[in-house]
Short mmCIF file of C-alpha atoms and ligand atoms in Angstrom, two decimals:
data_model
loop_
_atom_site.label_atom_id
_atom_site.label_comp_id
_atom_site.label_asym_id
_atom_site.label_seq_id
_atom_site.Cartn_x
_atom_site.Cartn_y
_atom_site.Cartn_z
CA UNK A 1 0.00 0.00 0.00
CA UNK A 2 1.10 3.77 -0.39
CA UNK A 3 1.04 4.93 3.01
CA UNK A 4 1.49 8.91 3.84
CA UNK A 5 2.16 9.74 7.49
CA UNK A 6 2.11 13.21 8.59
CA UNK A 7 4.34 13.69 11.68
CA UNK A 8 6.46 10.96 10.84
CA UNK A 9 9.68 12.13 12.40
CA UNK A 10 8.36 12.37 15.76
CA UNK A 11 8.83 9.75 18.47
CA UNK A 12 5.86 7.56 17.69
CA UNK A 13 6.12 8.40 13.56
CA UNK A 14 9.23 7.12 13.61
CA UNK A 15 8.68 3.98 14.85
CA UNK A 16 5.48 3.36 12.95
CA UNK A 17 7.71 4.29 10.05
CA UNK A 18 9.89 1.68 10.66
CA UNK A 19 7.15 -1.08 10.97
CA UNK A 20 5.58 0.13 7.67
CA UNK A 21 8.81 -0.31 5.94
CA UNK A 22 9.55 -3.26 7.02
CA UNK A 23 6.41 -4.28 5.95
CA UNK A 24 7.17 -3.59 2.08
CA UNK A 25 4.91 -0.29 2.11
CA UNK A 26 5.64 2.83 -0.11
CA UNK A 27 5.92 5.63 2.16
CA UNK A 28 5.95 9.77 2.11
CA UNK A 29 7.20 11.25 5.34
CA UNK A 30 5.29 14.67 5.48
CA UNK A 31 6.62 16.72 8.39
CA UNK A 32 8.00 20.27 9.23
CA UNK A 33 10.17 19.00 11.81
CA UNK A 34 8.55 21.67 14.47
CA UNK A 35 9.09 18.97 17.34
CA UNK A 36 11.52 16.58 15.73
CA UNK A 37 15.08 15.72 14.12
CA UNK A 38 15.65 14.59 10.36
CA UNK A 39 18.25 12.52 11.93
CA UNK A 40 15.36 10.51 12.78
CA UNK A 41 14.36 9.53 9.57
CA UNK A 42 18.32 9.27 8.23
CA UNK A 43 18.30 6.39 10.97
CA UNK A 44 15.18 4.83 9.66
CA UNK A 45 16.08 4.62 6.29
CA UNK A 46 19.83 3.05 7.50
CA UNK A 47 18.11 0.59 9.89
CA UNK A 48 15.39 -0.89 7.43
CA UNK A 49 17.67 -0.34 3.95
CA UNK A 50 14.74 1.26 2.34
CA UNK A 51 14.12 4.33 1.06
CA UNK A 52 11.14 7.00 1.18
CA UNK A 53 9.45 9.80 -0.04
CA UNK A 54 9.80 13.01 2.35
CA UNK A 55 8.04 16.59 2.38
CA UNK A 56 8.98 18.91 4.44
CA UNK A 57 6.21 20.90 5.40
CA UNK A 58 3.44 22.28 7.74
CA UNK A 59 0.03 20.68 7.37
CA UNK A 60 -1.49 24.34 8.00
CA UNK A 61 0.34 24.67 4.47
CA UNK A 62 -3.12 23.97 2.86
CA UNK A 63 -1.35 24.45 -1.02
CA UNK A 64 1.37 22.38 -0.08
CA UNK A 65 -0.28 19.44 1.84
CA UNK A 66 -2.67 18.80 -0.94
CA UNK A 67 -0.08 18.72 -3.97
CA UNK A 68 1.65 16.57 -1.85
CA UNK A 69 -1.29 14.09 -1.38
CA UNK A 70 -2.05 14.53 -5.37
CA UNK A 71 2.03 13.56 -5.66
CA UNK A 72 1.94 11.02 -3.60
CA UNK A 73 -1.75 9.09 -4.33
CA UNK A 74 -1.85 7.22 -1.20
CA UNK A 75 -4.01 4.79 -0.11
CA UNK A 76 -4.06 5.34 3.57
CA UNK A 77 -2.70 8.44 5.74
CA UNK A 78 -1.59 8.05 9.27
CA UNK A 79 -1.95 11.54 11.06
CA UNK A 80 0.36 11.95 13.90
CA UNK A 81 1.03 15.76 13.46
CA UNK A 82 0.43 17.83 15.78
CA UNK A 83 1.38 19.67 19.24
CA UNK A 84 1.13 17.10 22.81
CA UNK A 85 2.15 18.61 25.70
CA UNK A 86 -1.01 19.46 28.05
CA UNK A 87 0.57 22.82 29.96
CA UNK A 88 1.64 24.42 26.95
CA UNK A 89 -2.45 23.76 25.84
CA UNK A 90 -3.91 25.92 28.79
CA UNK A 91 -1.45 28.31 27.96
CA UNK A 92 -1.12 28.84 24.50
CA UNK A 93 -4.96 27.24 23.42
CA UNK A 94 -5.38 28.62 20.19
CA UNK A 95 -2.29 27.44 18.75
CA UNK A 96 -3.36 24.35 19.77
CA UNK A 97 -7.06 24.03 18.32
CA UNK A 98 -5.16 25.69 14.83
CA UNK A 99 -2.48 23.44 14.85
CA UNK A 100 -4.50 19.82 15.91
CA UNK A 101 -7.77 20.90 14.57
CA UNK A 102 -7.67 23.40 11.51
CA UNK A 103 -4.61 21.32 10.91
CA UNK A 104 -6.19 18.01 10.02
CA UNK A 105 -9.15 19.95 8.35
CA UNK A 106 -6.53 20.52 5.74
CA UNK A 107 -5.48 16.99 5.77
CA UNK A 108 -8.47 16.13 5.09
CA UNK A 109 -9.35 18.51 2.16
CA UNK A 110 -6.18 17.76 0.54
CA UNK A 111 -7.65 13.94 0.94
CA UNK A 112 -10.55 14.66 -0.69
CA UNK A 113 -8.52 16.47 -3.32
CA UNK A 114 -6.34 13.46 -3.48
CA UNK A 115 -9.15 10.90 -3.86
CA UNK A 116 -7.93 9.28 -0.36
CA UNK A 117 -10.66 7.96 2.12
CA UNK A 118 -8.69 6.03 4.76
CA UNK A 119 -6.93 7.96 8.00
CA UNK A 120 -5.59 6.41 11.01
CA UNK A 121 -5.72 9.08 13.87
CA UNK A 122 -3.31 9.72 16.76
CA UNK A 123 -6.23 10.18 19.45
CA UNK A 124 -5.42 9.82 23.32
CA UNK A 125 -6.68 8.19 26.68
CA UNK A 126 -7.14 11.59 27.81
CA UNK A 127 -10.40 11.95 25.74
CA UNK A 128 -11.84 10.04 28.54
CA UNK A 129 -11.42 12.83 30.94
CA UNK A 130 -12.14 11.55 34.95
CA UNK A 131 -12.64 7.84 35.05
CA UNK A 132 -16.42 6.94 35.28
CA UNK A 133 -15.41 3.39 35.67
CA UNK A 134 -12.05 1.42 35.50
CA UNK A 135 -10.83 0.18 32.88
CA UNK A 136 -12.03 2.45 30.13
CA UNK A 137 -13.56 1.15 27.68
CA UNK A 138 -14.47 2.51 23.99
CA UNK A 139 -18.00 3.20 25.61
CA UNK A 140 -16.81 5.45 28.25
CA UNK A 141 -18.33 8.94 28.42
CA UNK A 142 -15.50 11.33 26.68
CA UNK A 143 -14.98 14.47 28.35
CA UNK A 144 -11.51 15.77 28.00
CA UNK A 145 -10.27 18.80 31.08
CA UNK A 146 -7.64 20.53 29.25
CA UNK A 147 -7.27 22.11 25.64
CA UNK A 148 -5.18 19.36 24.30
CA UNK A 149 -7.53 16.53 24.79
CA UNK A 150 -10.46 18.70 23.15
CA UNK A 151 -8.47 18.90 20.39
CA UNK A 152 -8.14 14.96 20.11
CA UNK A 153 -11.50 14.65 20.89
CA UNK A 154 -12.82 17.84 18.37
CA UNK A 155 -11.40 15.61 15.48
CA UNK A 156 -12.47 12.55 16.37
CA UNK A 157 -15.88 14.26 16.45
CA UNK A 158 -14.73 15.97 12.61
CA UNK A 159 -13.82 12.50 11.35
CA UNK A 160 -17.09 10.32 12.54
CA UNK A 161 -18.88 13.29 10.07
CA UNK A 162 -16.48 12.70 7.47
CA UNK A 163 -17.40 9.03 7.56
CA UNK A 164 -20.77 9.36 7.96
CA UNK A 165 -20.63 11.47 4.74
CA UNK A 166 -19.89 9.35 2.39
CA UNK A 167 -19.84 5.28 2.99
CA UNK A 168 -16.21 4.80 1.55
CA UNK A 169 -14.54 6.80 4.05
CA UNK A 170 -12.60 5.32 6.68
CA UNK A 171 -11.35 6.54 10.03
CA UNK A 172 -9.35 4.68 12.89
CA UNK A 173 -9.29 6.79 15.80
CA UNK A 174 -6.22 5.53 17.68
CA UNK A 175 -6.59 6.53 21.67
CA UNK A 176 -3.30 5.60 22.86
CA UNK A 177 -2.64 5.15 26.60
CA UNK A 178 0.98 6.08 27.72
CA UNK A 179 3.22 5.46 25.07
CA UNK A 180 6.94 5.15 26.31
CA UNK A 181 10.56 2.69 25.29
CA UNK A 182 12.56 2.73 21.93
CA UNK A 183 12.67 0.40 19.12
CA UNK A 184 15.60 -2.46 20.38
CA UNK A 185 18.46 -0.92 17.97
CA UNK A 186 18.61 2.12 20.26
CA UNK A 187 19.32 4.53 17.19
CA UNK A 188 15.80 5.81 17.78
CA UNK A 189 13.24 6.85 20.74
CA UNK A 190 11.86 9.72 22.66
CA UNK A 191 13.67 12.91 22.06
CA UNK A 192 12.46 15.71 24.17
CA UNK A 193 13.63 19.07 23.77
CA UNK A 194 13.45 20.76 27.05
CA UNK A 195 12.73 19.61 30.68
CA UNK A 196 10.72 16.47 30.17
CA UNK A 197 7.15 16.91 31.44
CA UNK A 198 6.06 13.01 31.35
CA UNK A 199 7.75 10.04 33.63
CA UNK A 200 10.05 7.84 31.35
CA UNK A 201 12.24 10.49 29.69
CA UNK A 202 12.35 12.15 33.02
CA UNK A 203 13.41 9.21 34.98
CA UNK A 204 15.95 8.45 31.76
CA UNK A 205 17.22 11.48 31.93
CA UNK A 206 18.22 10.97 35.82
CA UNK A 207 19.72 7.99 35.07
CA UNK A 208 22.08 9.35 32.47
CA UNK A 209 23.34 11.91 34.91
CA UNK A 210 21.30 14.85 33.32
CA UNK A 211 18.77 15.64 36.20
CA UNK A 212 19.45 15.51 39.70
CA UNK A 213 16.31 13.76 41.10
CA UNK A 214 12.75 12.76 39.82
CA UNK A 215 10.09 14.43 41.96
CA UNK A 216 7.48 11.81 42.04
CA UNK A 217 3.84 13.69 41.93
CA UNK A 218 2.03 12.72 44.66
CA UNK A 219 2.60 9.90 47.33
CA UNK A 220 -1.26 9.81 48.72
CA UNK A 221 -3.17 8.45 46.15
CA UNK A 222 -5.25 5.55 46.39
CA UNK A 223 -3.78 3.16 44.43
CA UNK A 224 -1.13 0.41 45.92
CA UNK A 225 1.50 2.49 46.75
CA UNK A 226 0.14 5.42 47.19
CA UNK A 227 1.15 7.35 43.66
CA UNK A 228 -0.16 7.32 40.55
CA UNK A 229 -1.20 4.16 37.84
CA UNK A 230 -0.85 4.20 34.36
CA UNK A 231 -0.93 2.00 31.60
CA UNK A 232 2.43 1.87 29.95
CA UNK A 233 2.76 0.53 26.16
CA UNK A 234 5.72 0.03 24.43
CA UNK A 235 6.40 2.26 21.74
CA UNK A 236 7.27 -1.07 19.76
CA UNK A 237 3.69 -2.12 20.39
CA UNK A 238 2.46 0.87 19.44
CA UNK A 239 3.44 0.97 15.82
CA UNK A 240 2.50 -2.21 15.25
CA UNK A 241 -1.04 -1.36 16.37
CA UNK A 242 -1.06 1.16 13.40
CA UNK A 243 0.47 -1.75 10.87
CA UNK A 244 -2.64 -3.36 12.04
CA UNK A 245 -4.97 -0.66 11.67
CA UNK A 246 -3.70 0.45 7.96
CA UNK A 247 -4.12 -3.74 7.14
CA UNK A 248 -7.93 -2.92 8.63
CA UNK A 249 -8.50 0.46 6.88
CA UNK A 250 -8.13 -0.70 3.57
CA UNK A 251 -11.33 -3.69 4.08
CA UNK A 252 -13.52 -1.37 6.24
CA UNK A 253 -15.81 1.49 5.81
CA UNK A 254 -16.60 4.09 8.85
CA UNK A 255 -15.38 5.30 12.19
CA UNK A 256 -13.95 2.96 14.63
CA UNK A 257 -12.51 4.20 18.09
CA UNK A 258 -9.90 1.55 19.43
CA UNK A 259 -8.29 1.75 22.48
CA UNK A 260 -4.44 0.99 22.44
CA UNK A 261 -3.23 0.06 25.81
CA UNK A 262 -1.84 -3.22 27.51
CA UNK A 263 -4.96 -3.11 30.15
CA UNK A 264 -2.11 -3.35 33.34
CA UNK A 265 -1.95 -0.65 35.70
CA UNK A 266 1.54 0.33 36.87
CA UNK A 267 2.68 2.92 39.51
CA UNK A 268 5.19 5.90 39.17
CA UNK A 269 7.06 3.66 41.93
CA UNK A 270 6.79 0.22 40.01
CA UNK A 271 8.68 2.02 36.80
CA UNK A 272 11.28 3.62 39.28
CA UNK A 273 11.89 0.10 40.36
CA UNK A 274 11.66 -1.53 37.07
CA UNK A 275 14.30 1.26 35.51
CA UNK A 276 16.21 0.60 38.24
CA UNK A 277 16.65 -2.78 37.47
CA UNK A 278 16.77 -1.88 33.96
CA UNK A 279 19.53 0.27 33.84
CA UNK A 280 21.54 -1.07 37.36
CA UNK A 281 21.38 2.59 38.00
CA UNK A 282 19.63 4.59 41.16
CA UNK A 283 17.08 6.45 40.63
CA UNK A 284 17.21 9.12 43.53
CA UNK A 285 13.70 10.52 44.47
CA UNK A 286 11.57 12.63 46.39
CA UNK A 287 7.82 12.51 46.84
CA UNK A 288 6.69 16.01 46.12
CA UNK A 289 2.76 17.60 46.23
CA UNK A 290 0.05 15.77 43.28
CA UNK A 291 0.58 17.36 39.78
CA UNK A 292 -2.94 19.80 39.50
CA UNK A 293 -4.88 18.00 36.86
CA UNK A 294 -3.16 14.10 37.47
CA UNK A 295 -5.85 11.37 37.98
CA UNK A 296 -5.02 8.75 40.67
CA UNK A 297 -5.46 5.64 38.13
CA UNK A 298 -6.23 4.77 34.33
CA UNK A 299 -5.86 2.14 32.27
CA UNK A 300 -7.30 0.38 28.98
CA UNK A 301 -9.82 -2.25 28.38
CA UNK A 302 -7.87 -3.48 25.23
CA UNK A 303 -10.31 -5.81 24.05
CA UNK A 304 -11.42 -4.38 21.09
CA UNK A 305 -8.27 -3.73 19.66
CA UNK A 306 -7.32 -7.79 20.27
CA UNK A 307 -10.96 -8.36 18.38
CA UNK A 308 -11.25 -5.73 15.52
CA UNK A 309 -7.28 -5.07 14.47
CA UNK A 310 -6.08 -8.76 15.84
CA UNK A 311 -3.61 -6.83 18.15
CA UNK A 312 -2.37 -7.22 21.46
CA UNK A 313 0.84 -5.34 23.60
CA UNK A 314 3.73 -7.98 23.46
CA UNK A 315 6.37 -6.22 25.65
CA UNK A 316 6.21 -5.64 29.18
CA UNK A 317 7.13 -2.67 31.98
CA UNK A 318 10.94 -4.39 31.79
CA UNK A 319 10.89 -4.58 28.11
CA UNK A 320 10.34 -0.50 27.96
CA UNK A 321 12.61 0.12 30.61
CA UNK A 322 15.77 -1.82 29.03
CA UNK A 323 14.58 0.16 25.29
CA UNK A 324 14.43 3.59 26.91
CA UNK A 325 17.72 3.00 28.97
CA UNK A 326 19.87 1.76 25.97
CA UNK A 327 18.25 4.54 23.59
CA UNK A 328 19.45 7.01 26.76
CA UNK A 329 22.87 5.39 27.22
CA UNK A 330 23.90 5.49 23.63
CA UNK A 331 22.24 8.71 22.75
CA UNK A 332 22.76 11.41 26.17
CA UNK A 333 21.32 14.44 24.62
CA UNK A 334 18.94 12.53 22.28
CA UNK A 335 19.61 13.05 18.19
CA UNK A 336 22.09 15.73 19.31
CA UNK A 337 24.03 13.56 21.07
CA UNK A 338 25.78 13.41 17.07
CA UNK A 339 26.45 17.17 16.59
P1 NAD B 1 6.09 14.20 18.41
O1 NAD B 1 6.02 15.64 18.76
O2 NAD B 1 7.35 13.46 18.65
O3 NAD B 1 5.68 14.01 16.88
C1 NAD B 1 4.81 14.87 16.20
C2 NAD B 1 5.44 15.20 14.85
O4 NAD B 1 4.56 16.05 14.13
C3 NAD B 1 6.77 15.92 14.99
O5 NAD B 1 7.71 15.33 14.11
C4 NAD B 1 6.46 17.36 14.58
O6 NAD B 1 7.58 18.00 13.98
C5 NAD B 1 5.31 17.15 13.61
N1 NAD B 1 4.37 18.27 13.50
C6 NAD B 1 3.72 18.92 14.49
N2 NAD B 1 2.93 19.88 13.99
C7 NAD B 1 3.06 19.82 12.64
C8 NAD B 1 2.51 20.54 11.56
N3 NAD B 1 1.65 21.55 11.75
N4 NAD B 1 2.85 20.19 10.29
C9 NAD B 1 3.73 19.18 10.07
N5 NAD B 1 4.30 18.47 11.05
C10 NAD B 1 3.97 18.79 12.32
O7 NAD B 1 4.88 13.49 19.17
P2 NAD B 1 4.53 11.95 19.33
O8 NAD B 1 4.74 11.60 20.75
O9 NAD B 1 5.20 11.15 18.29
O10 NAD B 1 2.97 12.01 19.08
C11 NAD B 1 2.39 11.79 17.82
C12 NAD B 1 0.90 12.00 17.90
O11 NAD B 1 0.35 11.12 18.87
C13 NAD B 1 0.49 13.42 18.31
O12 NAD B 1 -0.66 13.78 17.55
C14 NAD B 1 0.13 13.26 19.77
O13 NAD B 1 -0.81 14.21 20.18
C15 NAD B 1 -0.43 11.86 19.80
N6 NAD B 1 -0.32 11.23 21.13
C16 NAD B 1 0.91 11.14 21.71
C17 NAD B 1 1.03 10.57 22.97
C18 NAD B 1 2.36 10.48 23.65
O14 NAD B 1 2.41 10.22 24.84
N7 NAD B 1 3.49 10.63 22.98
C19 NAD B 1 -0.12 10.09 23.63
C20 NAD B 1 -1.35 10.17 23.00
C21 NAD B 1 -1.44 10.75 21.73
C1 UD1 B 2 0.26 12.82 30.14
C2 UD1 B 2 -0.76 13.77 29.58
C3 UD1 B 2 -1.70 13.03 28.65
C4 UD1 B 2 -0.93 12.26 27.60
C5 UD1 B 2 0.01 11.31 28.33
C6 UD1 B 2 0.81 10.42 27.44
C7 UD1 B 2 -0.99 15.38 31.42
C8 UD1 B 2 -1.90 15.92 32.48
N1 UD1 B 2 -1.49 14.38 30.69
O1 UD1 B 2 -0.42 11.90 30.93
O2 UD1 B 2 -2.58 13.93 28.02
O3 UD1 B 2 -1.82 11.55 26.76
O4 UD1 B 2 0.89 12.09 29.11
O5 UD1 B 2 1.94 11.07 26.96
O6 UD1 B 2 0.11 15.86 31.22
N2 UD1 B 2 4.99 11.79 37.15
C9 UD1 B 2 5.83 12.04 38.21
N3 UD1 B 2 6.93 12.83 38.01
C10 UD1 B 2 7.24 13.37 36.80
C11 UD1 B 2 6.38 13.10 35.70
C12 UD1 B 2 5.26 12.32 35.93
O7 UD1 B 2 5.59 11.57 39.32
O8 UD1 B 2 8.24 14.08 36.68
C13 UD1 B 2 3.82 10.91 37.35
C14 UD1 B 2 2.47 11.56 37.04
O9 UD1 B 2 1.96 12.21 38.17
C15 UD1 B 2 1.65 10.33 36.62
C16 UD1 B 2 2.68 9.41 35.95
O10 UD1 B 2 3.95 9.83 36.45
O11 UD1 B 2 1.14 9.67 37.75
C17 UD1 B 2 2.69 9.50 34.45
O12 UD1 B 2 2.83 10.87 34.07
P1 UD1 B 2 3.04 11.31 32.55
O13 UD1 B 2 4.14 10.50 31.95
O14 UD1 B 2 3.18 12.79 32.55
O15 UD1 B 2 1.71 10.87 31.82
P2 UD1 B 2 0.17 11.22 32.17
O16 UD1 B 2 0.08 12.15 33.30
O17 UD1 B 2 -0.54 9.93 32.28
#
């Protein structure tokens, strides 16, 4: 198949590039390399011998997306772009809503433009909002409490229209839980560029000697140590769950919402320890006050995935651990480790 992924320099892109590759897939890499490294792609392309199509551009570019989709004719187009981090959201909200919303509006024109009626969709957990129940399930009420997660959930809400409109469109909304590791070569993996905000690359980056201490957020929780559960998938995992979906986009019609989690519940303390292990490094902490806007627990009912997409999480809390540490080790300061 001709597969187009926007955003696919970024941590997750770049993985799922990898798998598609590997799977004999023509690809375009469209990206504008806001939050990411070419470097990333270079390694790709070294790793799997194969070579690819790439644009670089902003999907807000509504000219240049759509010649590239008329270029490119693909069959399917994975849509990763866009901005993630929850903070910057409350404070910067309309660059957020232009960049995740009126950003895949012009995907999507350019689609139509293109003749292309398949999308796989980077959604999130945090669509869900407060838990209702445990584990969430694709029938939980959505209700998102921060401008990022309206902006998942405003385009899942865009897509189930665009599939409604006509009967050949097709639309995989991906709601990933917390995606974290590297693929086992350690050439590629999570890259932030300033102070990491989210637990893996922060605890990586104590183990490498480039933070002090990890404050853990919140010891009083009620969960079975007292701070907070997630459900951890494997970035691995993860990309494979989008080979799957692209295989399931091109022999179905409509809008499917799939959880992608493992549906196991881990605490901040049970990845210290694993990481620990992981690495054979310590992992000095402190417990500090509860992050505002942190829920005590969440994780997946991953069911649906298993039945619809014939996917299930392969690698385990250890498995990310011993990916993230050896992409750390071998790369201190991430893709500029090289310069
Ligand atoms: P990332 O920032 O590493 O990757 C996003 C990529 O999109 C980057 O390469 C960036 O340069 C590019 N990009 C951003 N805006 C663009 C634009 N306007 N035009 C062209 N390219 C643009 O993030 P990631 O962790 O790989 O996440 C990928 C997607 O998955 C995002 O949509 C994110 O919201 C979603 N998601 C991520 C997580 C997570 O924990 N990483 C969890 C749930 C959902
Ligand atoms: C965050 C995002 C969410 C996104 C998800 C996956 C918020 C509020 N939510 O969720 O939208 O989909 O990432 O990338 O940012 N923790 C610490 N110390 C740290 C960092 C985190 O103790 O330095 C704790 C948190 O309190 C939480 C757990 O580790 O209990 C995981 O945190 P994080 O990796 O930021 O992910 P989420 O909060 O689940």
């Amino acid at each position: 198949m001709r597969v187009f992924l926007t955003g696919g320099a970024g941590y997750i892109g770049s993985h799922t590039l990898l798998e598609v590759l590997s799977q004999d897939h023509q690809v375009c890499v469209y990206d504008d390399f806001s939050n990411s490294e070419p470097e990333a792609l270079k390694r790709v392309a070294k790793l799997t011998n194969r070579s690819f199509d790439t644009v670089e551009g902003d999907v807000l570019d509504r000219a240049k997306i759509q010649q590239s989709l008329i270029d490119f004719k693909p069959d399917v187009v994975v849509h990763f772009a866009g901005k993630k981090a929850v903070g910057e959201s409350t404070e910067k909200p309309l660059m957020y809503y232009r960049n995740n919303v009126d950003g895949t509006l012009a995907l999507l024109e350019g689609m139509e433009a293109a003749g292309c009626k398949r999308i796989v969709f980077s959604s999130s957990a945090t669509v869900y909002g407060e838990p209702h129940y445990l584990p969430y399930d694709e029938h939980h009420p959505l209700a998102p409490t921060n401008p990022y997660g309206m902006t998942k959930y405003m385009v899942e809400l865009i897509l189930k229209d665009w599939c409604a409109s006509n009967v050949k469109n097709t639309a995989v909304l991906l709601r990933y839980f917390n995606p974290v590791g590297a693929h086992e070569s350690g050439e590629i993996g999570e890259d932030p560029n300033d102070i990491p905000n989210n637990l893996m690359p922060f605890v990586s980056q104590v183990a490498v000697g480039r933070r002090e201490k990890l404050s853990v957020f919140g010891g009083d929780y009620e969960t079975h140590d007292g701070t907070g559960v997630r459900d951890y998938i494997h970035v691995v995992d993860l990309a494979k769950a989008h080979a799957a979906a692209i295989q399931f986009a091109d022999g179905h019609s409509g809008c499917e919402a799939i959880n992608v989690g493992s549906g196991q519940g881990s605490s901040v303390l049970d990845l210290v320890e694993a990481f620990k292990s992981a690495s054979g490094r310590d992992i000095p902490y402190e417990v500090v006050a509860r992050r505002a806007g942190d829920i005590a627990e969440f994780y997946a009912d991953p069911t649906k995935a298993d039945k619809i997409l014939g996917w299930k999480t392969e690698r385990n809390l250890s498995d990310m651990c011993k990916s993230a540490w050896n992409w750390q080790s071998r790369n201190p300061k991430g893709y500029n480790s090289i310069k």
